Backbone as a chain_set.jsonl record, in Angstrom:
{"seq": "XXXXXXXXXXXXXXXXXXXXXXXXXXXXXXXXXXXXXXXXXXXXXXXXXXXXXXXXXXXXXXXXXXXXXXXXXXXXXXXXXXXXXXXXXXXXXXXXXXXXXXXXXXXXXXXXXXXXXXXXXXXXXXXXXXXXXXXXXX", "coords": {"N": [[8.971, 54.426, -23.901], [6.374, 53.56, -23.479], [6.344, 51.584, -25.376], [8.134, 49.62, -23.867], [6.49, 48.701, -21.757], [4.126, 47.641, -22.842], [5.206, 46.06, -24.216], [6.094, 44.399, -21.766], [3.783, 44.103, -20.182], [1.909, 42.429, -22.051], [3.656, 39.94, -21.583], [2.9, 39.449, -19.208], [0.319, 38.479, -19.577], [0.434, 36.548, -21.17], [1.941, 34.566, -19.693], [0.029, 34.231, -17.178], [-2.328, 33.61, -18.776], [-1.504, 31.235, -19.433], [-0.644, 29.914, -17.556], [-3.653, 29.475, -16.328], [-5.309, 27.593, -17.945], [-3.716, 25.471, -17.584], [-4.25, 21.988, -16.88], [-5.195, 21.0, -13.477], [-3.2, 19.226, -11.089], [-3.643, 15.947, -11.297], [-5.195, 13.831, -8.458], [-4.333, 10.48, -7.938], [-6.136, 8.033, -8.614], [-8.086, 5.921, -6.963], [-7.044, 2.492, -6.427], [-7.527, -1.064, -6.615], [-6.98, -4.292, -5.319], [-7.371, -8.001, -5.306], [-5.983, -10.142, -2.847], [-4.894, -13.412, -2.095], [-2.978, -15.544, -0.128], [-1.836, -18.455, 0.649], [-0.66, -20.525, 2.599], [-0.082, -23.926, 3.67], [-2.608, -25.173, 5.515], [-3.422, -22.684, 6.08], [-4.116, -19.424, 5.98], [-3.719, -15.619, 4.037], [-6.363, -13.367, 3.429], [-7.647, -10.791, 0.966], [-7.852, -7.434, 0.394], [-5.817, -5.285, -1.377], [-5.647, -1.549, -1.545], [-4.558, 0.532, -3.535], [-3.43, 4.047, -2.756], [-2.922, 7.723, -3.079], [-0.398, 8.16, -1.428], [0.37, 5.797, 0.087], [-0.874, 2.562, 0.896], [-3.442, 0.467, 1.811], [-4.231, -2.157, 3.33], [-6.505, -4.744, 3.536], [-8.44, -7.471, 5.186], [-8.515, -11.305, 6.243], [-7.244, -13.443, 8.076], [-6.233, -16.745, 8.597], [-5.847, -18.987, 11.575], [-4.507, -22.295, 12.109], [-3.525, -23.224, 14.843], [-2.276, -23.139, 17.861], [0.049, -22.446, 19.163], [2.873, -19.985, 19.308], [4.177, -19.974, 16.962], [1.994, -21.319, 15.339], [0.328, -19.351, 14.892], [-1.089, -16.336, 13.263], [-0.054, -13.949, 11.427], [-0.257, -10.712, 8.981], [1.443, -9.403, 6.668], [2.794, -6.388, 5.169], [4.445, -4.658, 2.463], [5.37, -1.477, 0.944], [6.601, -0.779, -2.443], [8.751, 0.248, -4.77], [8.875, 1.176, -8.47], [10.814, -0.053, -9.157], [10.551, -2.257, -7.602], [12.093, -2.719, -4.785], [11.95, -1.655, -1.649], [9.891, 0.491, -0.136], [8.52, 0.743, 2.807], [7.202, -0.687, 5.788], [4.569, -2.526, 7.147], [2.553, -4.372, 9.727], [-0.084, -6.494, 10.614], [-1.903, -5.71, 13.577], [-0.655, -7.13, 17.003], [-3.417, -7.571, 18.746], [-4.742, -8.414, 16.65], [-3.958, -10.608, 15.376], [-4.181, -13.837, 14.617], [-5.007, -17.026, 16.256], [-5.57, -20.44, 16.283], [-8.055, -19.333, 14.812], [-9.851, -17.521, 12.664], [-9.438, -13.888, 11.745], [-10.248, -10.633, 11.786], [-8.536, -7.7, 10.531], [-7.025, -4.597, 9.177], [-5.048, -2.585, 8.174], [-2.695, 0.752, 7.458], [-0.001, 0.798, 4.93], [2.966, 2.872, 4.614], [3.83, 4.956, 1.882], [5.384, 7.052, 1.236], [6.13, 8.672, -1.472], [6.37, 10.326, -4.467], [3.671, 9.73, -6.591], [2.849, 7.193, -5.159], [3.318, 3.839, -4.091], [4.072, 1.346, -6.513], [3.63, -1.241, -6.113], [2.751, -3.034, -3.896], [3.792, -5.843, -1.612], [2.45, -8.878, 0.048], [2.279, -10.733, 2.975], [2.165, -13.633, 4.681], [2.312, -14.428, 8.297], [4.084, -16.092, 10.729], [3.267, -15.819, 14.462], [5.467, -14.498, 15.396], [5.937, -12.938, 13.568], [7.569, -13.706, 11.244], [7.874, -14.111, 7.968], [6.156, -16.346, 6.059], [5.183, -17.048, 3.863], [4.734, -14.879, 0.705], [3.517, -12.963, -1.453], [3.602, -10.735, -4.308], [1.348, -7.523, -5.624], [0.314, -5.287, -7.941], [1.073, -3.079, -10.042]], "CA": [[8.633, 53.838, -22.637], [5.1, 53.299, -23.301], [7.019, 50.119, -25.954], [8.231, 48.23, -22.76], [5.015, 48.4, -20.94], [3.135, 46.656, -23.39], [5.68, 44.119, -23.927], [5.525, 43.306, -20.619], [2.058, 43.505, -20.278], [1.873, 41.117, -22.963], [4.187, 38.908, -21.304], [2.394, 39.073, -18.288], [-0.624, 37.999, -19.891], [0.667, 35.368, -21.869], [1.904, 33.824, -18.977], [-1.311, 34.068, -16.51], [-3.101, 32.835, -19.793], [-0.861, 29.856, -19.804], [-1.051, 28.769, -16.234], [-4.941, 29.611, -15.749], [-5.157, 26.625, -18.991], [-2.898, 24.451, -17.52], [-4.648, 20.88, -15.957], [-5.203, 21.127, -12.106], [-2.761, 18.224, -10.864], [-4.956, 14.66, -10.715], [-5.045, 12.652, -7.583], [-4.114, 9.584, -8.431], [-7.919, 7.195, -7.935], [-7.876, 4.459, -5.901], [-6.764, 0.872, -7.537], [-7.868, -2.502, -5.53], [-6.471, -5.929, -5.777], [-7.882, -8.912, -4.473], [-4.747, -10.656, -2.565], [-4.407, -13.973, -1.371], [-1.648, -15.71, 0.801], [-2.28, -19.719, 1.829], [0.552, -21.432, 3.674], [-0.945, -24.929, 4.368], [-4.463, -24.513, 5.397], [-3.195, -21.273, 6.854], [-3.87, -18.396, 4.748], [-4.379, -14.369, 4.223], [-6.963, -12.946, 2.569], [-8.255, -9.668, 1.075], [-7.487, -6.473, -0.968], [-5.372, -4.311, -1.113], [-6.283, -0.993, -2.184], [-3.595, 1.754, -3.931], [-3.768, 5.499, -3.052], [-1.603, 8.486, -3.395], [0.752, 7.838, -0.692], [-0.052, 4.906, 1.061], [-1.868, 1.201, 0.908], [-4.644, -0.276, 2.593], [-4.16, -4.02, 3.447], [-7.577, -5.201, 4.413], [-8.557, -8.884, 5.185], [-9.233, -12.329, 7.141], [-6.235, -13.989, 8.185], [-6.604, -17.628, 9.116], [-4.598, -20.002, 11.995], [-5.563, -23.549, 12.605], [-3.312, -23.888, 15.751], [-2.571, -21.865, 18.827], [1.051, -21.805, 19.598], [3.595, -19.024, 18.235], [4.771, -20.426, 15.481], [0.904, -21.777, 14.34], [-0.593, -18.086, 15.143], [-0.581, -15.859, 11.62], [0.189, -12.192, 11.171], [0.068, -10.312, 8.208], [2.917, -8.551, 6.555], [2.751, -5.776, 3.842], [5.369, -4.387, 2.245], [5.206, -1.155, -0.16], [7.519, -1.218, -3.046], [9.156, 1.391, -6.176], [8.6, 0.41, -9.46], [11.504, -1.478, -9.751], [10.597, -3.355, -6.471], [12.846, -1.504, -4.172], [11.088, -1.652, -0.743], [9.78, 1.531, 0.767], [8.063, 0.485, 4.098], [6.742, -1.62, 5.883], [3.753, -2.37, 7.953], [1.376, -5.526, 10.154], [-1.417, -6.318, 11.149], [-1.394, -5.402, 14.963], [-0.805, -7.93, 18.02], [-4.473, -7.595, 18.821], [-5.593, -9.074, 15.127], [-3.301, -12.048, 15.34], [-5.126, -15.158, 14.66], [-4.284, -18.191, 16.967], [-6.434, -21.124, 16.136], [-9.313, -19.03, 14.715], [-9.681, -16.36, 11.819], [-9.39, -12.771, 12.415], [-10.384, -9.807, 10.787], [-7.524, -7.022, 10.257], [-6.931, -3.625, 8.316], [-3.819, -1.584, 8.241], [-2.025, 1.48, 6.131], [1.058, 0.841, 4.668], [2.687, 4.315, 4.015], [4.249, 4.82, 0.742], [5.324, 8.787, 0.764], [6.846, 8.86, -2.742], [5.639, 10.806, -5.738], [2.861, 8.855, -7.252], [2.754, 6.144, -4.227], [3.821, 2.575, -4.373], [3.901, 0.646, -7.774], [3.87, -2.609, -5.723], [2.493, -4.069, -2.121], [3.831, -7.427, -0.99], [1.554, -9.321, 1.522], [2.895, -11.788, 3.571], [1.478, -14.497, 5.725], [3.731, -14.348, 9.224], [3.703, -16.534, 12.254], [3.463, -15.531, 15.573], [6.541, -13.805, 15.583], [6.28, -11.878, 12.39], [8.558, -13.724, 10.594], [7.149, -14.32, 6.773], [5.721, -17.872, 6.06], [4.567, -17.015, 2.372], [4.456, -13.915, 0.485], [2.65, -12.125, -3.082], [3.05, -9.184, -4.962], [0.578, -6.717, -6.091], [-0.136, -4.476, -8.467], [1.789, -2.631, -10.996]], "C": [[7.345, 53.041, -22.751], [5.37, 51.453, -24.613], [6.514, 49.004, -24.721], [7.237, 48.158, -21.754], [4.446, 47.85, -21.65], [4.17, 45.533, -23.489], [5.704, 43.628, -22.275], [4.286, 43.346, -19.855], [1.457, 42.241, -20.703], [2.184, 40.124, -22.202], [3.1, 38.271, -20.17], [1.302, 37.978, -18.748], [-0.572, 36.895, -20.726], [0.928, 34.311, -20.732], [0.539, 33.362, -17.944], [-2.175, 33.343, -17.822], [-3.12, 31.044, -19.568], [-1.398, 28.713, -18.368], [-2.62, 28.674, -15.418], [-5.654, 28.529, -16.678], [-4.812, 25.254, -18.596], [-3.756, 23.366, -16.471], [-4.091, 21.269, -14.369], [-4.443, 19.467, -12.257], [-3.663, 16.933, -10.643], [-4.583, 13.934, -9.738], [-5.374, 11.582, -8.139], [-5.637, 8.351, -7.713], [-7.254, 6.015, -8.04], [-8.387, 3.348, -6.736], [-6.866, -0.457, -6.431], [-7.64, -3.508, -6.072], [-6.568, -6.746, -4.613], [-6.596, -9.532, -4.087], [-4.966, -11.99, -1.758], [-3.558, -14.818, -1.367], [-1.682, -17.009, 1.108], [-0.478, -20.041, 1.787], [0.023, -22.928, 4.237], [-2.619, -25.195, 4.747], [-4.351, -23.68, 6.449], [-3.272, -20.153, 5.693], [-4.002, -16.355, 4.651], [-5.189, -14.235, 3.336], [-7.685, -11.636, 2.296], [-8.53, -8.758, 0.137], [-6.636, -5.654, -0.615], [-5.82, -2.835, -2.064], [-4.853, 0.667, -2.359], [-3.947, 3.341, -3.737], [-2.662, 6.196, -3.245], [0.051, 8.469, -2.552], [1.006, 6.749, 0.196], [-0.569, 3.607, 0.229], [-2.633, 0.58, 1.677], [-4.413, -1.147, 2.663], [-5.741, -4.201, 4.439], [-8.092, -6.571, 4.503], [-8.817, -9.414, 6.377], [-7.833, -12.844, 7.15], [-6.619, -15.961, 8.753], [-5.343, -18.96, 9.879], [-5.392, -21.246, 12.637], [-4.616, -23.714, 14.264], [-3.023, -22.207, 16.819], [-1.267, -21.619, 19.875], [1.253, -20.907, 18.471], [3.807, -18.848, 17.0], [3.784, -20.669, 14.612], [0.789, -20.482, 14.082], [-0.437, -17.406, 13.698], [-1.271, -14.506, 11.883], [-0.237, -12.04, 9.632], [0.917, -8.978, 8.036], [2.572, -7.321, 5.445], [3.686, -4.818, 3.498], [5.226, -3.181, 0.857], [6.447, -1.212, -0.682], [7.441, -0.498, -4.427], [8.656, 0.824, -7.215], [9.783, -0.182, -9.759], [11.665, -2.203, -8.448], [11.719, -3.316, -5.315], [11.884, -1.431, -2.749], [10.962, 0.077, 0.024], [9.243, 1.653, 1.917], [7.309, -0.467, 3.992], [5.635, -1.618, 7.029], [3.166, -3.966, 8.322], [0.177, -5.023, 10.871], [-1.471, -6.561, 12.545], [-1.655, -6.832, 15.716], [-2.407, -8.577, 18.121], [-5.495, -8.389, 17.98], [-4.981, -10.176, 14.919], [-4.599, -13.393, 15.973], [-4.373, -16.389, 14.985], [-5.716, -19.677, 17.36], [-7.934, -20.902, 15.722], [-8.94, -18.331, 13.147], [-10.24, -14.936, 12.173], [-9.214, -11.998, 11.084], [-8.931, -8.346, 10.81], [-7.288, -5.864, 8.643], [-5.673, -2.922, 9.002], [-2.814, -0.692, 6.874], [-0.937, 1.256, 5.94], [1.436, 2.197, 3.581], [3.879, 4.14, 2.762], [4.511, 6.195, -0.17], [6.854, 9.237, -0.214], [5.991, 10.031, -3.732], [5.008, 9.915, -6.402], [2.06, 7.443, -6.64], [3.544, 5.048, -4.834], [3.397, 2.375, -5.757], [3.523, -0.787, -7.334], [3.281, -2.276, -4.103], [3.085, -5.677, -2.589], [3.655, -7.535, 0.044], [2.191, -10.486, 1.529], [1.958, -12.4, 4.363], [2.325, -14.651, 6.313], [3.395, -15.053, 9.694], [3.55, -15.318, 13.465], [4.579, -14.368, 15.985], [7.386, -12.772, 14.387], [6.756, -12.07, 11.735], [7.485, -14.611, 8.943], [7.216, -15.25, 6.211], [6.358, -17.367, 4.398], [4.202, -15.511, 1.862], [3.994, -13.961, -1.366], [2.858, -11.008, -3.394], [2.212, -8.545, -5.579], [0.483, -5.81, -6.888], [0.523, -3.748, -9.603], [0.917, -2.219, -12.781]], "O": [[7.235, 51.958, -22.177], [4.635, 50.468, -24.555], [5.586, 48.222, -24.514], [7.398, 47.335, -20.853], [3.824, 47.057, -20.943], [4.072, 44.403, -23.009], [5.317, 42.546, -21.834], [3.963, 42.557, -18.968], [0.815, 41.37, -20.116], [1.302, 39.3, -21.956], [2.609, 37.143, -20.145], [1.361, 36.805, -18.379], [-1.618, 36.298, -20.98], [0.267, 33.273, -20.734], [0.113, 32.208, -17.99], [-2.699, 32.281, -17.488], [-3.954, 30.14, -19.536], [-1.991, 27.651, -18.178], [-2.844, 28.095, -14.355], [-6.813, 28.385, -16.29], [-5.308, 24.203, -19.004], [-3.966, 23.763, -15.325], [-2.972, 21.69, -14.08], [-4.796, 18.641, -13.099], [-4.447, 16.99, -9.696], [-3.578, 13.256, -9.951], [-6.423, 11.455, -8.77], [-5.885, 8.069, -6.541], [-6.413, 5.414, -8.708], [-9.414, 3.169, -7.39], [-6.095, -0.557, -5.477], [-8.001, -3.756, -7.222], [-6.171, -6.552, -3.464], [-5.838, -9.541, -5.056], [-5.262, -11.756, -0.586], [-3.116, -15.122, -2.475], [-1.505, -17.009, 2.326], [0.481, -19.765, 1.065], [-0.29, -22.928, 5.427], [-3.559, -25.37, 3.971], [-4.953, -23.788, 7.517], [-2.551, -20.107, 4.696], [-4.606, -15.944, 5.642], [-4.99, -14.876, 2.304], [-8.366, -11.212, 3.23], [-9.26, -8.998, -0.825], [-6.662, -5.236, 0.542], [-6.286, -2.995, -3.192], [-4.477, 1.477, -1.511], [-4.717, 3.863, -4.542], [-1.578, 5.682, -3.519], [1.186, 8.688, -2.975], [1.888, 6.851, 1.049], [-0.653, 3.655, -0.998], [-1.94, -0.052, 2.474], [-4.161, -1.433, 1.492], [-5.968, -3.888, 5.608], [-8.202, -6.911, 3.325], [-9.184, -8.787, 7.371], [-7.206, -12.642, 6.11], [-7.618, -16.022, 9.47], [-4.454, -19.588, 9.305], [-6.405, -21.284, 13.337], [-5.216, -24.512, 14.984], [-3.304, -21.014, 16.7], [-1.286, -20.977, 20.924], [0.652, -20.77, 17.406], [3.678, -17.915, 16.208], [3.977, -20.496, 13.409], [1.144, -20.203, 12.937], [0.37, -17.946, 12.942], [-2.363, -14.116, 12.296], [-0.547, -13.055, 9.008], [1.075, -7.988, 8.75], [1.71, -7.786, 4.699], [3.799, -3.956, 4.369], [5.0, -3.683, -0.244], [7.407, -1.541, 0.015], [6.44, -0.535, -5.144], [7.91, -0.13, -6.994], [9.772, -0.917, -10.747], [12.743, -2.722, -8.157], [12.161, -4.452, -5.145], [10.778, -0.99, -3.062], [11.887, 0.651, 0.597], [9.377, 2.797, 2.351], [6.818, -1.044, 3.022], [5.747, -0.731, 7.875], [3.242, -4.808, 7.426], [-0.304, -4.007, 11.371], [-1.078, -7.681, 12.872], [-2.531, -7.608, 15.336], [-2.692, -9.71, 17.734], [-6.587, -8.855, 18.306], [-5.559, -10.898, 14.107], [-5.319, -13.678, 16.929], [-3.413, -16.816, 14.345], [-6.47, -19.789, 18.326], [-8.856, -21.675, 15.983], [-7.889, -18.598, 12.563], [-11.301, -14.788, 12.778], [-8.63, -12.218, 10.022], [-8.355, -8.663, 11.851], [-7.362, -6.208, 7.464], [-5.473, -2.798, 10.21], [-2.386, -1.156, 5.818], [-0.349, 1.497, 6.994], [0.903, 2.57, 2.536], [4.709, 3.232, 2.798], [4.227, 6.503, -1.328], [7.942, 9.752, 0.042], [4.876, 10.417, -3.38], [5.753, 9.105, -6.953], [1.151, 6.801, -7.166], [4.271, 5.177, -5.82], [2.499, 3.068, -6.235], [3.094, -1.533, -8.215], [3.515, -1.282, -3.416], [2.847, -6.373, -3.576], [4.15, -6.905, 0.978], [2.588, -11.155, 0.575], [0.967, -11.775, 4.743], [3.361, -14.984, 5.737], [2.194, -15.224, 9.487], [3.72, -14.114, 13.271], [4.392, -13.502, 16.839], [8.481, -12.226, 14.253], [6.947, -11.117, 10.98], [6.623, -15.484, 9.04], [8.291, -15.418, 5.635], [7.505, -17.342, 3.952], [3.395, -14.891, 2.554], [4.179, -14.848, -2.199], [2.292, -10.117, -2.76], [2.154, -9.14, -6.655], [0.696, -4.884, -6.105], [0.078, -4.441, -10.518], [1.594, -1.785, -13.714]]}, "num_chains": 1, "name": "protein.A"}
C-alpha cells in the first residue's frame, strides 16, 4: 500500500512542479499604426492602435464641404488573419466633419483569441457609405 502512495505522491508532485514552471499567459502589448485615408482633399487621419480584443481608431477627419455627401465619417473594420471581417465600428454622428475637421476616437471590438490581425479604415460620407479605404497591420 505504502508503494501506491508514493507513486502518487510523486505524480502529484510532478505535476504541481510542472504547472507552478509553466509561463503565466502574456497579454498581447499594444501595436500602433499611423493610418491615413485622403479622398480628394478630403481625408482621415491617425493611428490605430492593436490590443487584445479590440482596436482603437483615433484621429482628425477632414470635409471641405457641408452637404451629405461632402460631410466625412470614419469607418473601421477589424479583420482575421486571412482578412475575414470580424466587426465593425464609426466614428459617431456627433464627430462628423461637414466643412471643417473633427477630432474622433472609437473601439472597434475584435473578441477573437489573440485580437484582430488587420483594421481597415475607411473615409465615409455623410451617410456612411465608404469613399476610400486602407488596411493595417499584420
Amino acid at each position: 500500500m505504502r508503494t501506491h502512495l508514493a507513486a502518487g505522491f510523486g505524480a502529484a508532485v510532478l505535476v504541481t512542479g510542472t504547472l507552478a514552471g509553466a509561463p503565466a499567459a502574456q497579454a498581447r502589448p499594444a501595436v500602433a499604426y499611423h493610418f491615413h485615408v485622403p479622398n480628394g482633399n478630403t481625408w482621415t487621419d491617425g493611428t490605430v492602435t492593436f490590443y487584445n480584443r479590440s482596436v482603437l481608431v483615433k484621429g482628425v477627419q477632414k470635409s471641405v464641404a457641408s452637404t451629405v455627401e461632402g460631410c466625412r465619417n470614419t469607418l473601421g473594420y477589424t479583420l482575421d488573419s486571412h482578412g475575414d471581417p470580424l466587426t465593425m465600428n464609426a466614428s459617431h454622428p456627433m464627430d462628423e466633419a461637414c466643412s471643417t475637421s473633427k477630432s474622433f476616437d472609437f473601439v472597434v471590438p475584435a473578441d477573437v483569441e489573440g485580437g484582430a490581425a488587420f483594421v481597415r479604415v475607411c473615409l465615409a460620407d455623410g451617410y456612411y457609405t465608404a469613399i476610400s479605404c486602407n488596411r493595417y497591420g499584420g
